[in-house]
PDB file of C-alpha atoms in Angstrom:
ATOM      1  CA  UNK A 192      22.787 -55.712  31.265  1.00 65.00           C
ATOM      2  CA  UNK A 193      26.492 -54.133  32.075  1.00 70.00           C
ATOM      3  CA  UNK A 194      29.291 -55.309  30.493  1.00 86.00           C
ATOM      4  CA  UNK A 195      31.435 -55.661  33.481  1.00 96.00           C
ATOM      5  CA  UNK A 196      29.851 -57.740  36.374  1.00 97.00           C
ATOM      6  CA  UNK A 197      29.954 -56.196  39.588  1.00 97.00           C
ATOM      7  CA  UNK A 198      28.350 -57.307  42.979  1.00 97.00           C
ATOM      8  CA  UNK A 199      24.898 -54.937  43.401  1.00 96.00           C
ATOM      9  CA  UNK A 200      26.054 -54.034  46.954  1.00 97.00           C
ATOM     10  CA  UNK A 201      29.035 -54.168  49.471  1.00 98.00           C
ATOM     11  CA  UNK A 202      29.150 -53.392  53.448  1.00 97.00           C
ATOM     12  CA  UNK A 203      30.989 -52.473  56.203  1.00 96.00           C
ATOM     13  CA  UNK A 204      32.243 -50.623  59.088  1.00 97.00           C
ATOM     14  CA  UNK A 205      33.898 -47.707  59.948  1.00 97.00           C
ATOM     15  CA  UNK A 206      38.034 -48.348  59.525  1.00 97.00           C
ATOM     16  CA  UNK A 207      37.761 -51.844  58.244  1.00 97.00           C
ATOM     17  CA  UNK A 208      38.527 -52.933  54.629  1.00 97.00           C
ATOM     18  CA  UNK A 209      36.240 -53.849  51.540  1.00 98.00           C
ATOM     19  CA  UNK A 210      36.497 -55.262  48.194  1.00 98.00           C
ATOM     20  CA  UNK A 211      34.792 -54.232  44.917  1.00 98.00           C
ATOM     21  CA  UNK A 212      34.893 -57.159  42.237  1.00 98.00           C
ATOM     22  CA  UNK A 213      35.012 -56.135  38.189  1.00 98.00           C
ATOM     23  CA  UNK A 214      34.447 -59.240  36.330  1.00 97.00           C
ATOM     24  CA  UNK A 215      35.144 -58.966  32.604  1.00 96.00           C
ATOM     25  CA  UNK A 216      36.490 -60.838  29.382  1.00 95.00           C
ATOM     26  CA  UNK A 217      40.122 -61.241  27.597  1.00 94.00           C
ATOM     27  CA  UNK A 218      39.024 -58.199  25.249  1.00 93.00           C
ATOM     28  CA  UNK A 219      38.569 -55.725  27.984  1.00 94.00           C
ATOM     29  CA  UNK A 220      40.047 -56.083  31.192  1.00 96.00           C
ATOM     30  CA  UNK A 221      42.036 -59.062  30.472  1.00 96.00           C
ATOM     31  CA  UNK A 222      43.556 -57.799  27.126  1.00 94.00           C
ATOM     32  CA  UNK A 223      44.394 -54.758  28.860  1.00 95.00           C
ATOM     33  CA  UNK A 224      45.876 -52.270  31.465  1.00 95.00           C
ATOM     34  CA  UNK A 225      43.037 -49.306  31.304  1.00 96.00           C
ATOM     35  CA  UNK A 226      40.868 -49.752  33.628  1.00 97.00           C
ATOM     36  CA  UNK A 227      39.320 -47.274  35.813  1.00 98.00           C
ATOM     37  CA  UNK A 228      37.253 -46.963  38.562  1.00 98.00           C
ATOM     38  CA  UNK A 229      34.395 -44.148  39.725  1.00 98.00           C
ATOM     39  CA  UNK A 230      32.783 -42.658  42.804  1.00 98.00           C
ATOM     40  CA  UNK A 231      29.463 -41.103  42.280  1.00 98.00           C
ATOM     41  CA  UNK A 232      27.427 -39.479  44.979  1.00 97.00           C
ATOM     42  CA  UNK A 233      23.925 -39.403  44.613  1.00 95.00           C
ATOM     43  CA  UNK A 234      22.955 -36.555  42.541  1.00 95.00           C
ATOM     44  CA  UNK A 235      26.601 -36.373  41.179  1.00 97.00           C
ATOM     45  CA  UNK A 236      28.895 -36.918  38.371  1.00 98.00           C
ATOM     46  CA  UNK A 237      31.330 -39.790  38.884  1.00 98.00           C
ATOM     47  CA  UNK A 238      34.463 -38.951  39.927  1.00 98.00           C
ATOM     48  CA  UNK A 239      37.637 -40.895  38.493  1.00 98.00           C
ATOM     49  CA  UNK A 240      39.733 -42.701  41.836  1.00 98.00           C
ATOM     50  CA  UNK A 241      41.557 -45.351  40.133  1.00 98.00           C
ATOM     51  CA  UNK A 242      42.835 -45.053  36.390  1.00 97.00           C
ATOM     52  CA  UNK A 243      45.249 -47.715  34.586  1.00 97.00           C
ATOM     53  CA  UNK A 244      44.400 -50.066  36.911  1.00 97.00           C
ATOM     54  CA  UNK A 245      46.124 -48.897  40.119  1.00 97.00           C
ATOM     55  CA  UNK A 246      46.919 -45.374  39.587  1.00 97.00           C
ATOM     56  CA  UNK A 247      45.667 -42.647  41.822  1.00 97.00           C
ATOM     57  CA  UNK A 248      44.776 -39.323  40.325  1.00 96.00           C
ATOM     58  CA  UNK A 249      46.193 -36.201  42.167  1.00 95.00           C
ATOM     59  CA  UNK A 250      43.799 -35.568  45.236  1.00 95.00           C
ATOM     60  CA  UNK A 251      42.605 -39.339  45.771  1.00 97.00           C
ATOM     61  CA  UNK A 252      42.797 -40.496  49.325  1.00 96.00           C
ATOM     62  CA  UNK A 253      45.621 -43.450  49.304  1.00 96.00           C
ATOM     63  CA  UNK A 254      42.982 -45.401  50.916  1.00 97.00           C
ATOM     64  CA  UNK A 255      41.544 -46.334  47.402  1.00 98.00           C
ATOM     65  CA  UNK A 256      43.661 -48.721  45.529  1.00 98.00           C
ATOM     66  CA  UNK A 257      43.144 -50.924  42.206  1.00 98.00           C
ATOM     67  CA  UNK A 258      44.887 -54.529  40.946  1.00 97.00           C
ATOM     68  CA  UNK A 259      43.554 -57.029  38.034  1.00 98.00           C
ATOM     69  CA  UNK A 260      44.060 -60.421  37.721  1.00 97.00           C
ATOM     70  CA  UNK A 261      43.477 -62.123  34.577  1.00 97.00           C
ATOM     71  CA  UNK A 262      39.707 -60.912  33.345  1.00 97.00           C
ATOM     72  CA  UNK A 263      38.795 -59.398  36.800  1.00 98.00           C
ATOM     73  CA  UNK A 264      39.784 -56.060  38.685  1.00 98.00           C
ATOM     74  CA  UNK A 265      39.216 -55.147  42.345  1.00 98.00           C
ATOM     75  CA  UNK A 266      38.551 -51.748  44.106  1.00 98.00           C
ATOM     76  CA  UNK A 267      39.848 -52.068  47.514  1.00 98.00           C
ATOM     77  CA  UNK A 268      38.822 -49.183  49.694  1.00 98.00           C
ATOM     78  CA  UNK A 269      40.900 -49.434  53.481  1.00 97.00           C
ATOM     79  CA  UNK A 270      40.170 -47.716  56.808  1.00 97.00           C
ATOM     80  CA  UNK A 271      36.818 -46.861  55.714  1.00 97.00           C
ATOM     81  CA  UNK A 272      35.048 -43.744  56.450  1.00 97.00           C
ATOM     82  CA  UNK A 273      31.615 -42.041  56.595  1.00 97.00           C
ATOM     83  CA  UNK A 274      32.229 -39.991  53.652  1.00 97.00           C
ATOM     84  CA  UNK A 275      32.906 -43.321  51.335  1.00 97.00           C
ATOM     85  CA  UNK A 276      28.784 -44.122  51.226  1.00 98.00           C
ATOM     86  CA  UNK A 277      28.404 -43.943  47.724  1.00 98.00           C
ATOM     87  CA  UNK A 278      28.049 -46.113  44.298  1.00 98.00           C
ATOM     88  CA  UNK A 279      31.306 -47.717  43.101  1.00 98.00           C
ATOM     89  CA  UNK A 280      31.543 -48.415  39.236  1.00 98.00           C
ATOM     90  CA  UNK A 281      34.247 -49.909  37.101  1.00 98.00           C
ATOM     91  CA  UNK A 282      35.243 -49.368  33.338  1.00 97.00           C
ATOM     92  CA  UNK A 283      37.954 -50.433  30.516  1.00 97.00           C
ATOM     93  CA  UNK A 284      38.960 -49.819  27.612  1.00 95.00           C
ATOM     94  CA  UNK A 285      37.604 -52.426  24.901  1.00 93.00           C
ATOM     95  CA  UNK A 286      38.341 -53.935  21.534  1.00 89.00           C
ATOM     96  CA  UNK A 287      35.022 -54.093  20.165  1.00 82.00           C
ATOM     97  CA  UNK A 288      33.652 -50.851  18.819  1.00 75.00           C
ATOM     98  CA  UNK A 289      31.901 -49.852  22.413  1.00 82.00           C
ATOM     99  CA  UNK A 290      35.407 -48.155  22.868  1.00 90.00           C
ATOM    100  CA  UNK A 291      34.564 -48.478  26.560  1.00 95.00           C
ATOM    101  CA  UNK A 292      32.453 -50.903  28.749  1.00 95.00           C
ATOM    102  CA  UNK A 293      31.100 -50.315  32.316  1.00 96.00           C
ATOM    103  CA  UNK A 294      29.948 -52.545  35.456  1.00 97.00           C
ATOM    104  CA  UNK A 295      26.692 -52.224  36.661  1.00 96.00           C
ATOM    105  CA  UNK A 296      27.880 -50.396  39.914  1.00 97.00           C
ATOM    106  CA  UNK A 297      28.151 -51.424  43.518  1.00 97.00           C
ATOM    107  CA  UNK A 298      26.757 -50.012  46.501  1.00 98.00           C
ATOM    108  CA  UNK A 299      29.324 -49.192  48.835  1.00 98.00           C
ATOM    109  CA  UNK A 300      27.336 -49.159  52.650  1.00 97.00           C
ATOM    110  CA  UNK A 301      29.484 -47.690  55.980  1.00 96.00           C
ATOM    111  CA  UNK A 302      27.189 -49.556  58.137  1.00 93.00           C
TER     112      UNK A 302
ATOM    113  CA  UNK B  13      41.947 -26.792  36.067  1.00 92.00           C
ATOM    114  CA  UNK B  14      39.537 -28.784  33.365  1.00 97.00           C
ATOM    115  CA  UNK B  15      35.677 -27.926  33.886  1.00 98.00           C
ATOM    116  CA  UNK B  16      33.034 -28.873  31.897  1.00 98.00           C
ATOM    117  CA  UNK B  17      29.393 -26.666  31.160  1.00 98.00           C
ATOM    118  CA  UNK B  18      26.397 -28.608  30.038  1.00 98.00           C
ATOM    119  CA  UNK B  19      23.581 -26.710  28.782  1.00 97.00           C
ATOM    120  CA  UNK B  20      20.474 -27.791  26.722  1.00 95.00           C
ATOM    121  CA  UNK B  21      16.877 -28.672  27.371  1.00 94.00           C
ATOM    122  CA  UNK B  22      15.758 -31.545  29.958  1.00 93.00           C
ATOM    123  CA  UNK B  23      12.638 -32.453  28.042  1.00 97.00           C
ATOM    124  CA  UNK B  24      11.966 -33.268  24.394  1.00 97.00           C
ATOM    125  CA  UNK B  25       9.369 -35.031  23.134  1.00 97.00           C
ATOM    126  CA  UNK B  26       9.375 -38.137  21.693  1.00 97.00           C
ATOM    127  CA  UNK B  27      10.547 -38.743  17.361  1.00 97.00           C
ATOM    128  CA  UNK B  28      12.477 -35.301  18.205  1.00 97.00           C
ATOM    129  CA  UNK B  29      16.111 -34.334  18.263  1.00 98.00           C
ATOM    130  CA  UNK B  30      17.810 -34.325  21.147  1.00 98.00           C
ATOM    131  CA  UNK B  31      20.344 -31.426  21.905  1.00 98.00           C
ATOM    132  CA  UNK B  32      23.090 -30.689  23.837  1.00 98.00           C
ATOM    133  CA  UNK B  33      25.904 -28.911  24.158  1.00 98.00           C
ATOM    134  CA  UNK B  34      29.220 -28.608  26.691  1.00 98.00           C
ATOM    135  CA  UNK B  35      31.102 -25.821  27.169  1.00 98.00           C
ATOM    136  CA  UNK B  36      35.387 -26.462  27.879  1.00 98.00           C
ATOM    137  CA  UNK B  37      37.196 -24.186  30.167  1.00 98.00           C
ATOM    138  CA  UNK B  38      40.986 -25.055  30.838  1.00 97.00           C
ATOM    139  CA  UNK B  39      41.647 -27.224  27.802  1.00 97.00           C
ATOM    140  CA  UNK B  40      41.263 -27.126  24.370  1.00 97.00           C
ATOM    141  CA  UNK B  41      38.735 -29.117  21.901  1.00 97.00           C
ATOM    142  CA  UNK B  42      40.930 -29.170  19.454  1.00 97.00           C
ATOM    143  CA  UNK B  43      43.614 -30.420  21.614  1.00 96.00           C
ATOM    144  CA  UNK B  44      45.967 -33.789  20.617  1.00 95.00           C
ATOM    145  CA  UNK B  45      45.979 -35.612  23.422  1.00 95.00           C
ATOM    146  CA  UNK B  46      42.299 -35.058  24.878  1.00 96.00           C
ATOM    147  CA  UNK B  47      38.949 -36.688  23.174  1.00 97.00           C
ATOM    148  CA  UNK B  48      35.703 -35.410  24.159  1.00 98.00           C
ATOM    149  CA  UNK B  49      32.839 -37.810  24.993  1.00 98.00           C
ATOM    150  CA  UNK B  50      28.967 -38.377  25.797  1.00 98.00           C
ATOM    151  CA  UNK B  51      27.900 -40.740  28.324  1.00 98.00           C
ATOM    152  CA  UNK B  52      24.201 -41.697  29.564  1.00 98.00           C
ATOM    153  CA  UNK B  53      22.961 -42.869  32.532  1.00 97.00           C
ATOM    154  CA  UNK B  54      19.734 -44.571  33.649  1.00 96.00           C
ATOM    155  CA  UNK B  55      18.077 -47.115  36.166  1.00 93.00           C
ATOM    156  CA  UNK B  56      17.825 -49.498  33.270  1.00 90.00           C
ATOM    157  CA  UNK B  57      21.002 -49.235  31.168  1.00 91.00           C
ATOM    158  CA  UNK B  58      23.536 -48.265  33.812  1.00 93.00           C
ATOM    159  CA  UNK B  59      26.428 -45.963  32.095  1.00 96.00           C
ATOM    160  CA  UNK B  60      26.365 -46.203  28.497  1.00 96.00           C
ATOM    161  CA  UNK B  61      29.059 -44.654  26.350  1.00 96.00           C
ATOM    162  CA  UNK B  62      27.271 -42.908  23.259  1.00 97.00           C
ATOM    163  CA  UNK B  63      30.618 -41.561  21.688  1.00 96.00           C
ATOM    164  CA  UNK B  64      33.557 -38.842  20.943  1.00 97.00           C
ATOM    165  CA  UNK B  65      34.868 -36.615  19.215  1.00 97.00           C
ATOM    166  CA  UNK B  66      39.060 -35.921  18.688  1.00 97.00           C
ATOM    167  CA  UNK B  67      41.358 -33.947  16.841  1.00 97.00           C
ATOM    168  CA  UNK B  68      44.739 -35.394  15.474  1.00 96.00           C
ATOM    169  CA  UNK B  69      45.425 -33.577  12.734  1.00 95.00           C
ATOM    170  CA  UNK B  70      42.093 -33.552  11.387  1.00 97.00           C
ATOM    171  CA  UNK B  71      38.970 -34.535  13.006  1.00 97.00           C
ATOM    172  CA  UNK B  72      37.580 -37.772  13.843  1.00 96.00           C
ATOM    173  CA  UNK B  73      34.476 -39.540  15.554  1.00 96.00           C
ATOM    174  CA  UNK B  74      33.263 -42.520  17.286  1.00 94.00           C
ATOM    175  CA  UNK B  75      29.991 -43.519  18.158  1.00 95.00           C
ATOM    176  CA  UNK B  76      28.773 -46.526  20.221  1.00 94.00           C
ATOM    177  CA  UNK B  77      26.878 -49.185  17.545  1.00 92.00           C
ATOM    178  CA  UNK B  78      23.535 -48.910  20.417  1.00 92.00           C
ATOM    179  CA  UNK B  79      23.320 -45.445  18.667  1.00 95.00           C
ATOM    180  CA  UNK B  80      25.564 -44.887  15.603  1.00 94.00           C
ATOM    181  CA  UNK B  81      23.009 -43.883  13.076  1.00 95.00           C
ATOM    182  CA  UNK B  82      21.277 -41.483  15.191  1.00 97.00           C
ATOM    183  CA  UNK B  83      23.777 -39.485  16.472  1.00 98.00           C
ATOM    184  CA  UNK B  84      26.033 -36.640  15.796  1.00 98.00           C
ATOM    185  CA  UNK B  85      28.833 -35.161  18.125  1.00 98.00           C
ATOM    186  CA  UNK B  86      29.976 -32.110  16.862  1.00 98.00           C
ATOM    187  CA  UNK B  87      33.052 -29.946  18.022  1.00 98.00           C
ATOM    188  CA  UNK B  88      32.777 -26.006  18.005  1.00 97.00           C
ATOM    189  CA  UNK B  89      36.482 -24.772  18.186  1.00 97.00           C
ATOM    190  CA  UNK B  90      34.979 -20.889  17.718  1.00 97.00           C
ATOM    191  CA  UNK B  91      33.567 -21.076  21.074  1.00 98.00           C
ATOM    192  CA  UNK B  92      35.478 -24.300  22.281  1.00 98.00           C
ATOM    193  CA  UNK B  93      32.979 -26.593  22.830  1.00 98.00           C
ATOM    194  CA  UNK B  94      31.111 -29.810  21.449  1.00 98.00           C
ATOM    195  CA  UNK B  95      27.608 -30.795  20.818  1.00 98.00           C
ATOM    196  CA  UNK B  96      25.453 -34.015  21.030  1.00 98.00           C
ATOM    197  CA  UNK B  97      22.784 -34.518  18.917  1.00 98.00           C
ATOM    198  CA  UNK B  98      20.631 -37.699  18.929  1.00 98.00           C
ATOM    199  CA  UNK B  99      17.912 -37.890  16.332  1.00 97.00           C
ATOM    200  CA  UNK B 100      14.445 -39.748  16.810  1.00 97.00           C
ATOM    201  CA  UNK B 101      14.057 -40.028  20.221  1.00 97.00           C
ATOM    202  CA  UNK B 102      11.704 -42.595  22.435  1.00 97.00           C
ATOM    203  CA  UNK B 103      11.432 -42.785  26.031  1.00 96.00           C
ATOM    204  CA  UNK B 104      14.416 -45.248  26.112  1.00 96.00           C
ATOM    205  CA  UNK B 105      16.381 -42.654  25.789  1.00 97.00           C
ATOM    206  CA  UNK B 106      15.611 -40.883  28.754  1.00 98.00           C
ATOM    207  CA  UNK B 107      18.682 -40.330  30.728  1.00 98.00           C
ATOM    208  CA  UNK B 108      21.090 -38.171  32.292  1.00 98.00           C
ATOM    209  CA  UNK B 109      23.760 -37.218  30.156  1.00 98.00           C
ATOM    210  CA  UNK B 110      26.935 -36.283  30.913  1.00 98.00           C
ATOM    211  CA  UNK B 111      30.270 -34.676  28.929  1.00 98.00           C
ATOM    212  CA  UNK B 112      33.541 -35.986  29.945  1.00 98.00           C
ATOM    213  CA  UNK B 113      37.104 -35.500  28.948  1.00 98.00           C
ATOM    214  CA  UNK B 114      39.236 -38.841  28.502  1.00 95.00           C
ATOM    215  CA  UNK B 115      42.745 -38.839  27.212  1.00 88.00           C
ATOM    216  CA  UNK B 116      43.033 -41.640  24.924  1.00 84.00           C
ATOM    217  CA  UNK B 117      43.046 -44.403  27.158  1.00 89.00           C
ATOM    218  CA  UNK B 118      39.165 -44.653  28.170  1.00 91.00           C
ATOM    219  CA  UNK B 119      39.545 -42.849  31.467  1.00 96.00           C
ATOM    220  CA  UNK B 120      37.308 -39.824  31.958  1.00 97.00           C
ATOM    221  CA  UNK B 121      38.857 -37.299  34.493  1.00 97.00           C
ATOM    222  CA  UNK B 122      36.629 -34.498  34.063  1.00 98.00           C
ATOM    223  CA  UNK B 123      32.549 -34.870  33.987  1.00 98.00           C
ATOM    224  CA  UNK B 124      30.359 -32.071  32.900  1.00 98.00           C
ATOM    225  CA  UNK B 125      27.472 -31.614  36.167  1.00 98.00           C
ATOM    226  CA  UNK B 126      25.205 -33.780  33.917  1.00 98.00           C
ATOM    227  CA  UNK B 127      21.856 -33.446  32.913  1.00 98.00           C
ATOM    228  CA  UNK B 128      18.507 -35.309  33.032  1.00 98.00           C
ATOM    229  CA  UNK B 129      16.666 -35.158  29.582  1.00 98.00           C
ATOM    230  CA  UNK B 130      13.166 -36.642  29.666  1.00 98.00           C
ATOM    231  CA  UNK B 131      11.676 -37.588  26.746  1.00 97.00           C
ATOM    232  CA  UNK B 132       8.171 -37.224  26.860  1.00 96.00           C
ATOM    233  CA  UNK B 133       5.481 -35.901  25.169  1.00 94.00           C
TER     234      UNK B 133
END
């Protein structure tokens, strides 16, 4: 079982708007402004598209963009396209020892 | 431009030593701002963060407690690399693993191409 709670899957169509929830506790997300989120492709490595909560790295569509409120984060992807099919996973830094804590990745379905 | 080489067997058998190794071009292991990690993945335990190594003025390591007295992560500054090493493996830990690159701040911007060790006998 993840750390991070994140819904299994999410849905829908071509140039409309989803939302990813990241539910975690006061010593990661909420204690905290590193969190990060990945796209992986099936057979891929994940690839880093939000860092420090709502940063964009160099190359990232704007499309993708990150908030937190409280203990929870949220991966808004906009105008959705094709090329966005793919799992969705969220991270952050942590107090304990773990160093780092992941969700349990979400689905991400252009229907 | 930071890539990352994995190379090392994809099947060991089980009570044996898992070993892998990842291979830095456009940074430095021994660098002061950069830490140099393993991470697993599998059906069953998602991403799991095994640990890192770092170098601020001497070397340190981190390990996650899931695997902290069976594991080794070992930097290589002669050929500028890093090594995992987990000891006594079962078919839990069968996994793709992966290198990655964070700076301090628990965000990994550059992934090795992973790879999937079986452990079987």
């Amino acid at each position: 079982q993840s750390a991070l709670t994140q819904p299994a899957s999410v849905s829908g169509s071509p140039g409309q708007s989803i939302t990813i929830s990241c539910t975690g506790t006061s010593s990661d997300i909420g204690g905290y402004t590193y969190v990060s989120w990945y796209q992986q492709h099936p057979g891929n490595s994940p690839k880093l598209i939000i860092y420090d909560v709502r940063k964009r790295p160099s190359g990232v569509s704007n499309r993708f963009s990150g908030s937190k409120s409280g203990n929870a984060a949220s991966l808004t992807v906009s105008g959705l396209q094709a090329e966005d099919e793919a799992y969705y996973y969220c991270s952050s830094y942590t107090s304990s020892s773990t160093f780092v804590v992941f969700g349990g990745g979400t689905k991400l379905t252009v229907l | 431009q930071v890539q990352l080489q994995q190379s090392g067997p994809g099947l060991v058998k089980p009570s044996q030593t898992l070993t892998l190794t990842c291979a830095i071009s456009g940074d430095s292991v021994s660098s002061n701002s950069a830490a140099w990690n393993w991470i697993r993945q599998s059906p069953s335990r998602g991403l799991e963060w095994l640990g890192r190594t770092y170098y601020r003025s001497k070397w340190y390591n981190d390990y996650a407690l899931s695997v902290k007295n069976r594991i080794t992560i070992n930097p290589d500054t002669s050929k500028n690399q890093f090594s995992l090493q987990l000891n006594s493996v079962s078919p839990e830990d069968t996994a793709v693993y992966y290198c990655a690159r964070d700076l301090d701040t628990a965000t990994f911007d550059y992934w090795g191409q992973g790879t999937l060790v079986t452990v079987s006998s």
